[in-house]
Short mmCIF file of C-alpha atoms in Angstrom, two decimals:
data_model
loop_
_atom_site.label_atom_id
_atom_site.label_comp_id
_atom_site.label_asym_id
_atom_site.label_seq_id
_atom_site.Cartn_x
_atom_site.Cartn_y
_atom_site.Cartn_z
CA MET A 1 0.00 0.00 0.00
CA ARG A 2 2.77 2.44 0.98
CA ARG A 3 4.71 1.68 -2.23
CA ALA A 4 1.57 2.20 -4.35
CA ALA A 5 0.89 5.52 -2.66
CA LEU A 6 4.46 6.70 -3.24
CA THR A 7 4.25 5.61 -6.88
CA ALA A 8 1.01 7.57 -7.32
CA LEU A 9 2.60 10.65 -5.80
CA ALA A 10 5.59 10.32 -8.10
CA VAL A 11 3.32 10.04 -11.15
CA CYS A 12 1.36 13.13 -10.03
CA ALA A 13 4.58 15.06 -9.50
CA GLY A 14 5.73 14.11 -12.98
CA LEU A 15 2.47 15.26 -14.50
CA ILE A 16 2.70 18.56 -12.65
CA GLY A 17 6.20 19.02 -13.95
CA LEU A 18 5.04 18.37 -17.51
CA ALA A 19 2.28 20.94 -17.08
CA GLY A 20 4.83 23.76 -16.88
CA PRO A 21 6.46 25.94 -14.24
CA SER A 22 4.79 26.40 -10.88
CA LEU A 23 3.20 29.76 -10.25
CA ALA A 24 5.12 29.78 -6.99
CA ASP A 25 8.24 30.29 -9.13
CA SER A 26 7.27 33.82 -10.17
CA GLN A 27 9.23 36.47 -8.28
CA ILE A 28 8.55 39.98 -7.02
CA LEU A 29 11.54 42.28 -6.55
CA ARG A 30 10.81 45.47 -4.63
CA ASP A 31 13.04 48.42 -3.75
CA GLN A 32 15.21 48.06 -6.83
CA SER A 33 17.17 51.03 -8.16
CA ALA A 34 18.81 52.10 -11.41
CA HIS A 35 21.17 55.00 -11.86
CA SER A 36 19.66 57.57 -14.19
CA GLU A 37 21.82 60.10 -15.99
CA ALA A 38 18.67 62.04 -16.87
CA LEU A 39 17.69 62.33 -13.20
CA GLY A 40 21.23 62.71 -11.93
CA GLY A 41 20.52 60.02 -9.35
CA PRO A 42 18.58 56.83 -8.64
CA LEU A 43 15.38 55.71 -10.31
CA ASP A 44 13.45 53.26 -8.11
CA TYR A 45 11.38 50.42 -9.50
CA SER A 46 9.68 47.13 -8.68
CA LEU A 47 9.78 44.05 -10.87
CA TYR A 48 7.69 40.98 -11.64
CA LEU A 49 9.67 38.03 -13.01
CA PRO A 50 7.60 35.23 -14.59
CA PRO A 51 7.72 31.59 -13.43
CA SER A 52 10.26 30.32 -15.98
CA TYR A 53 12.74 33.10 -15.24
CA LYS A 54 14.16 31.32 -12.21
CA GLY A 55 17.02 28.99 -12.99
CA GLY A 56 16.62 29.18 -16.75
CA GLU A 57 18.16 30.77 -19.81
CA LEU A 58 15.06 32.01 -21.61
CA ARG A 59 14.83 35.70 -22.47
CA PHE A 60 11.47 37.39 -21.99
CA PRO A 61 9.37 40.25 -23.36
CA THR A 62 8.85 43.25 -21.11
CA ILE A 63 5.90 45.40 -20.11
CA TYR A 64 6.49 48.74 -18.41
CA LEU A 65 3.56 49.47 -16.09
CA LEU A 66 3.31 53.11 -15.00
CA HIS A 67 1.77 54.59 -11.86
CA GLY A 68 -0.67 57.47 -11.63
CA TYR A 69 -0.38 60.91 -10.05
CA GLY A 70 0.90 60.60 -6.49
CA GLY A 71 1.77 56.93 -7.03
CA GLY A 72 4.90 54.83 -6.79
CA ALA A 73 6.66 51.60 -7.68
CA SER A 74 4.51 49.35 -5.48
CA ASP A 75 1.03 50.56 -6.46
CA TRP A 76 0.35 47.90 -9.06
CA LEU A 77 1.57 45.18 -6.71
CA ASP A 78 -0.24 46.29 -3.55
CA ALA A 79 -3.46 47.75 -4.94
CA GLY A 80 -3.68 46.44 -8.50
CA GLY A 81 -3.06 42.74 -7.92
CA LEU A 82 -0.48 42.61 -10.69
CA ALA A 83 1.36 39.50 -9.51
CA ALA A 84 -1.72 37.33 -9.01
CA THR A 85 -3.22 38.55 -12.30
CA ALA A 86 -0.06 37.86 -14.29
CA ASP A 87 0.35 34.44 -12.65
CA ARG A 88 -3.21 33.48 -13.55
CA LEU A 89 -3.06 34.71 -17.14
CA ILE A 90 0.28 32.99 -17.75
CA ALA A 91 -1.04 29.73 -16.29
CA GLN A 92 -4.09 29.96 -18.56
CA GLY A 93 -1.89 30.61 -21.58
CA ARG A 94 -3.59 33.96 -22.20
CA ILE A 95 -0.40 36.02 -22.06
CA PRO A 96 3.22 35.05 -22.68
CA GLU A 97 5.58 34.85 -19.74
CA THR A 98 6.56 38.48 -19.34
CA ILE A 99 8.77 40.66 -17.17
CA VAL A 100 6.80 43.60 -15.76
CA VAL A 101 8.70 46.73 -14.71
CA MET A 102 6.98 49.24 -12.38
CA PRO A 103 9.02 52.45 -12.05
CA ALA A 104 8.58 55.38 -9.66
CA LEU A 105 8.92 58.71 -11.46
CA GLY A 106 6.97 61.19 -9.37
CA ASN A 107 4.37 63.57 -10.74
CA ASN A 108 6.30 64.48 -13.87
CA TRP A 109 3.84 63.24 -16.50
CA TYR A 110 6.56 61.12 -18.13
CA VAL A 111 7.80 64.04 -20.22
CA ASP A 112 11.15 65.83 -20.35
CA ASN A 113 10.81 69.27 -18.76
CA PRO A 114 13.62 71.52 -20.10
CA ASP A 115 12.98 74.34 -17.64
CA PRO A 116 15.47 75.06 -14.82
CA GLY A 117 14.84 72.48 -12.13
CA GLY A 118 12.67 70.40 -14.49
CA VAL A 119 12.80 66.62 -14.49
CA ALA A 120 13.72 64.63 -17.62
CA ALA A 121 11.22 61.86 -16.83
CA GLU A 122 10.83 60.58 -20.39
CA SER A 123 14.58 60.14 -20.86
CA ALA A 124 14.89 58.52 -17.44
CA LEU A 125 12.24 55.95 -18.36
CA ALA A 126 12.71 55.40 -22.09
CA THR A 127 16.52 55.47 -22.07
CA ASP A 128 18.10 55.02 -18.65
CA LEU A 129 15.71 52.50 -17.11
CA ARG A 130 15.23 50.62 -20.37
CA GLU A 131 18.97 50.16 -20.80
CA HIS A 132 19.37 49.15 -17.14
CA ILE A 133 16.61 46.54 -17.36
CA ASP A 134 17.92 45.13 -20.65
CA GLN A 135 21.44 44.84 -19.24
CA ARG A 136 20.57 43.41 -15.83
CA TYR A 137 17.71 41.02 -16.67
CA ARG A 138 17.09 38.44 -19.38
CA THR A 139 14.90 40.57 -21.61
CA LEU A 140 14.45 40.52 -25.36
CA PRO A 141 15.90 44.01 -25.95
CA ARG A 142 13.96 45.01 -29.01
CA ARG A 143 10.78 46.88 -29.89
CA GLU A 144 8.79 43.76 -30.80
CA SER A 145 9.22 42.49 -27.25
CA ARG A 146 8.52 45.70 -25.31
CA ALA A 147 5.12 47.24 -24.43
CA ILE A 148 3.98 49.95 -22.06
CA ALA A 149 0.84 50.62 -20.02
CA GLY A 150 -0.35 52.70 -17.08
CA LEU A 151 -3.22 54.27 -15.20
CA SER A 152 -4.35 57.90 -15.09
CA MET A 153 -1.17 60.01 -15.46
CA GLY A 154 0.61 56.76 -16.32
CA GLY A 155 -2.00 55.97 -18.97
CA TYR A 156 -1.25 59.32 -20.57
CA GLY A 157 2.47 58.59 -20.28
CA ALA A 158 2.16 55.14 -21.80
CA ILE A 159 0.16 56.29 -24.84
CA ARG A 160 2.30 59.37 -25.51
CA LEU A 161 5.54 57.40 -25.23
CA ALA A 162 4.27 54.70 -27.60
CA LEU A 163 3.18 57.31 -30.15
CA HIS A 164 6.18 59.62 -29.77
CA ARG A 165 8.67 56.70 -29.57
CA PRO A 166 7.23 53.93 -31.76
CA ASP A 167 10.78 52.67 -32.27
CA LEU A 168 10.77 51.47 -28.64
CA TYR A 169 7.27 50.11 -27.94
CA VAL A 170 5.23 47.65 -29.95
CA ALA A 171 1.92 48.46 -28.18
CA ALA A 172 0.44 50.48 -25.32
CA ALA A 173 -2.54 50.41 -22.98
CA SER A 174 -4.20 53.11 -20.90
CA LEU A 175 -6.53 52.62 -17.94
CA SER A 176 -8.41 55.82 -17.07
CA GLY A 177 -5.66 57.67 -18.86
CA ALA A 178 -5.39 61.43 -18.29
CA ILE A 179 -6.05 62.09 -21.96
CA LEU A 180 -7.17 65.59 -22.92
CA THR A 181 -7.79 66.90 -26.41
CA ASP A 182 -5.41 69.53 -27.76
CA LEU A 183 -6.08 73.05 -26.54
CA ALA A 184 -7.32 75.67 -28.99
CA PRO A 185 -5.59 79.08 -29.02
CA GLY A 186 -6.78 81.01 -26.00
CA GLU A 187 -8.52 78.02 -24.46
CA GLN A 188 -8.09 77.85 -20.72
CA VAL A 189 -7.47 74.75 -18.66
CA THR A 190 -9.16 74.40 -15.30
CA GLY A 191 -7.53 75.34 -12.03
CA LEU A 192 -7.43 71.68 -11.04
CA GLN A 193 -5.67 70.76 -14.28
CA LEU A 194 -3.11 73.51 -13.70
CA GLU A 195 -2.53 72.20 -10.18
CA LEU A 196 -2.02 68.64 -11.41
CA PHE A 197 0.22 69.61 -14.32
CA GLY A 198 2.37 71.74 -12.03
CA PRO A 199 5.26 73.31 -13.97
CA VAL A 200 5.72 70.34 -16.31
CA PHE A 201 4.36 72.17 -19.38
CA GLY A 202 5.82 75.58 -18.56
CA LYS A 203 5.32 78.13 -15.85
CA PRO A 204 2.98 79.70 -16.58
CA PHE A 205 1.32 76.79 -18.36
CA ASP A 206 2.01 76.87 -22.10
CA PRO A 207 -0.84 75.39 -24.21
CA ALA A 208 1.38 75.09 -27.30
CA ARG A 209 3.93 73.10 -25.32
CA PHE A 210 1.20 70.86 -23.97
CA ASN A 211 -0.20 70.23 -27.46
CA ALA A 212 3.26 69.35 -28.84
CA ALA A 213 3.74 66.73 -26.10
CA ASN A 214 0.18 65.45 -26.22
CA VAL A 215 -1.00 62.10 -27.57
CA PHE A 216 -2.73 63.57 -30.64
CA ALA A 217 0.33 65.37 -32.04
CA PRO A 218 2.19 62.32 -33.42
CA LEU A 219 -0.74 60.82 -35.32
CA SER A 220 -0.28 62.98 -38.43
CA ARG A 221 3.42 62.04 -38.64
CA PHE A 222 2.73 58.44 -39.62
CA ASP A 223 2.50 57.87 -43.37
CA ASP A 224 1.36 54.27 -42.95
CA PRO A 225 -1.39 53.47 -40.40
CA ALA A 226 0.28 50.09 -39.80
CA GLU A 227 3.30 51.90 -38.35
CA VAL A 228 1.24 53.16 -35.41
CA PRO A 229 1.57 50.89 -32.35
CA PRO A 230 -1.71 49.20 -31.42
CA ILE A 231 -3.41 51.09 -28.60
CA TYR A 232 -5.84 49.86 -25.92
CA LEU A 233 -7.97 52.46 -24.14
CA ALA A 234 -10.17 51.73 -21.11
CA SER A 235 -11.99 54.08 -18.76
CA GLY A 236 -14.88 54.17 -16.34
CA ASP A 237 -18.02 56.04 -17.38
CA ASP A 238 -18.18 57.75 -13.97
CA ASP A 239 -14.67 59.20 -14.11
CA TYR A 240 -14.94 62.38 -12.04
CA PHE A 241 -12.40 64.15 -14.28
CA GLY A 242 -14.45 63.16 -17.32
CA LEU A 243 -11.37 61.53 -18.84
CA HIS A 244 -13.46 58.89 -20.60
CA HIS A 245 -14.25 61.67 -23.06
CA GLY A 246 -10.54 62.00 -23.83
CA ALA A 247 -10.28 58.26 -24.41
CA MET A 248 -13.24 58.40 -26.79
CA ALA A 249 -11.74 61.36 -28.65
CA LEU A 250 -8.41 59.57 -29.13
CA PHE A 251 -10.21 56.43 -30.24
CA ALA A 252 -12.19 58.42 -32.82
CA ALA A 253 -9.07 60.18 -34.10
CA MET A 254 -7.13 56.92 -34.45
CA GLU A 255 -10.04 55.00 -35.95
CA ALA A 256 -10.53 57.73 -38.57
CA ARG A 257 -6.88 57.28 -39.62
CA GLY A 258 -7.16 53.52 -39.83
CA ASN A 259 -4.95 52.93 -36.80
CA ARG A 260 -5.24 49.83 -34.64
CA VAL A 261 -7.09 50.90 -31.50
CA GLU A 262 -9.49 49.32 -29.01
CA LEU A 263 -11.83 51.17 -26.62
CA ARG A 264 -13.59 49.89 -23.49
CA ILE A 265 -15.89 52.18 -21.51
CA THR A 266 -17.08 50.32 -18.43
CA ASP A 267 -19.20 51.09 -15.40
CA GLY A 268 -17.10 52.69 -12.68
CA GLY A 269 -15.09 55.67 -11.55
CA ARG A 270 -11.45 56.30 -10.70
CA THR A 271 -10.88 53.43 -8.29
CA TRP A 272 -8.41 50.60 -7.84
CA GLU A 273 -11.34 48.21 -8.00
CA LEU A 274 -11.91 49.28 -11.60
CA TRP A 275 -8.22 49.28 -12.53
CA ALA A 276 -7.59 45.83 -11.05
CA LYS A 277 -10.64 44.54 -12.90
CA SER A 278 -9.51 46.16 -16.17
CA LEU A 279 -5.89 44.99 -15.92
CA PRO A 280 -6.37 41.44 -17.30
CA ASP A 281 -7.86 42.57 -20.60
CA ALA A 282 -5.13 45.21 -20.99
CA LEU A 283 -2.41 42.61 -20.39
CA ILE A 284 -4.07 40.19 -22.82
CA PHE A 285 -4.15 42.92 -25.47
CA LEU A 286 -0.48 43.73 -24.94
CA GLY A 287 0.50 40.08 -24.75
CA ALA A 288 -1.02 39.43 -28.17
CA GLN A 289 1.35 42.03 -29.67
CA LEU A 290 4.52 40.87 -27.90
CA ALA A 291 7.04 38.42 -29.32
CA PRO A 292 7.17 35.48 -26.87
CA ALA A 293 10.09 34.33 -24.73
CA GLU A 294 12.94 32.62 -26.56
#
């Protein structure tokens, strides 16, 4: 009886091994740091490493997952359920095994601010952190294996970086992205918007500078619609900033140009409950664009 039981356990263990890596093998690395020339100091980040990363030689695609205004490197782990969501989707075969990088870049809107005392957040993310991650971890260091996503301010950052730097990102996703249409000459932004933007787009706020950095500006530069990275836009219909209107405007502009774009307007406001619920579909969208591990 004992021998039969041990044999059965051995068979089960073998079947489990054949089924693929254990989800327990995924890793979370917090409190990591990269030196950034653009920042003149450290750039903190957290990292999700997929199950097969441990003890192997495979190289993996990468998703950069950006925080919102007032956020940090642990938001997606602690409030967004990133690790459990990625584990589940990988186990189901719905996304490839992927490294997820979660940087902390303050309230700088992921743009380079050339003003005295301004922060070069775009360069810190798109150059310094990208090079650090590709050198330190087993990534596939090419556009076809790199995507970017984020929420709120990070959703804006993800979409603008993908459209302004299509040489670096194969696709992008925005959850409740802070997407505003371009400002007409003389049009005023609200006091709240000025407070949130801070000095990032000039002090005083410069509408022309905002428009040049915005997500709509790059669309006319693409001669071939197929050159535009696929974009996924999601937002709650009760967004108290009304940012679902920005998502719909960007969707309409991209659809009119024949660009690859998806839009999801769901019931909900600006809450982590909504973002955690929306994350799986965003990851599935990005995963479908990424070259798999090799």
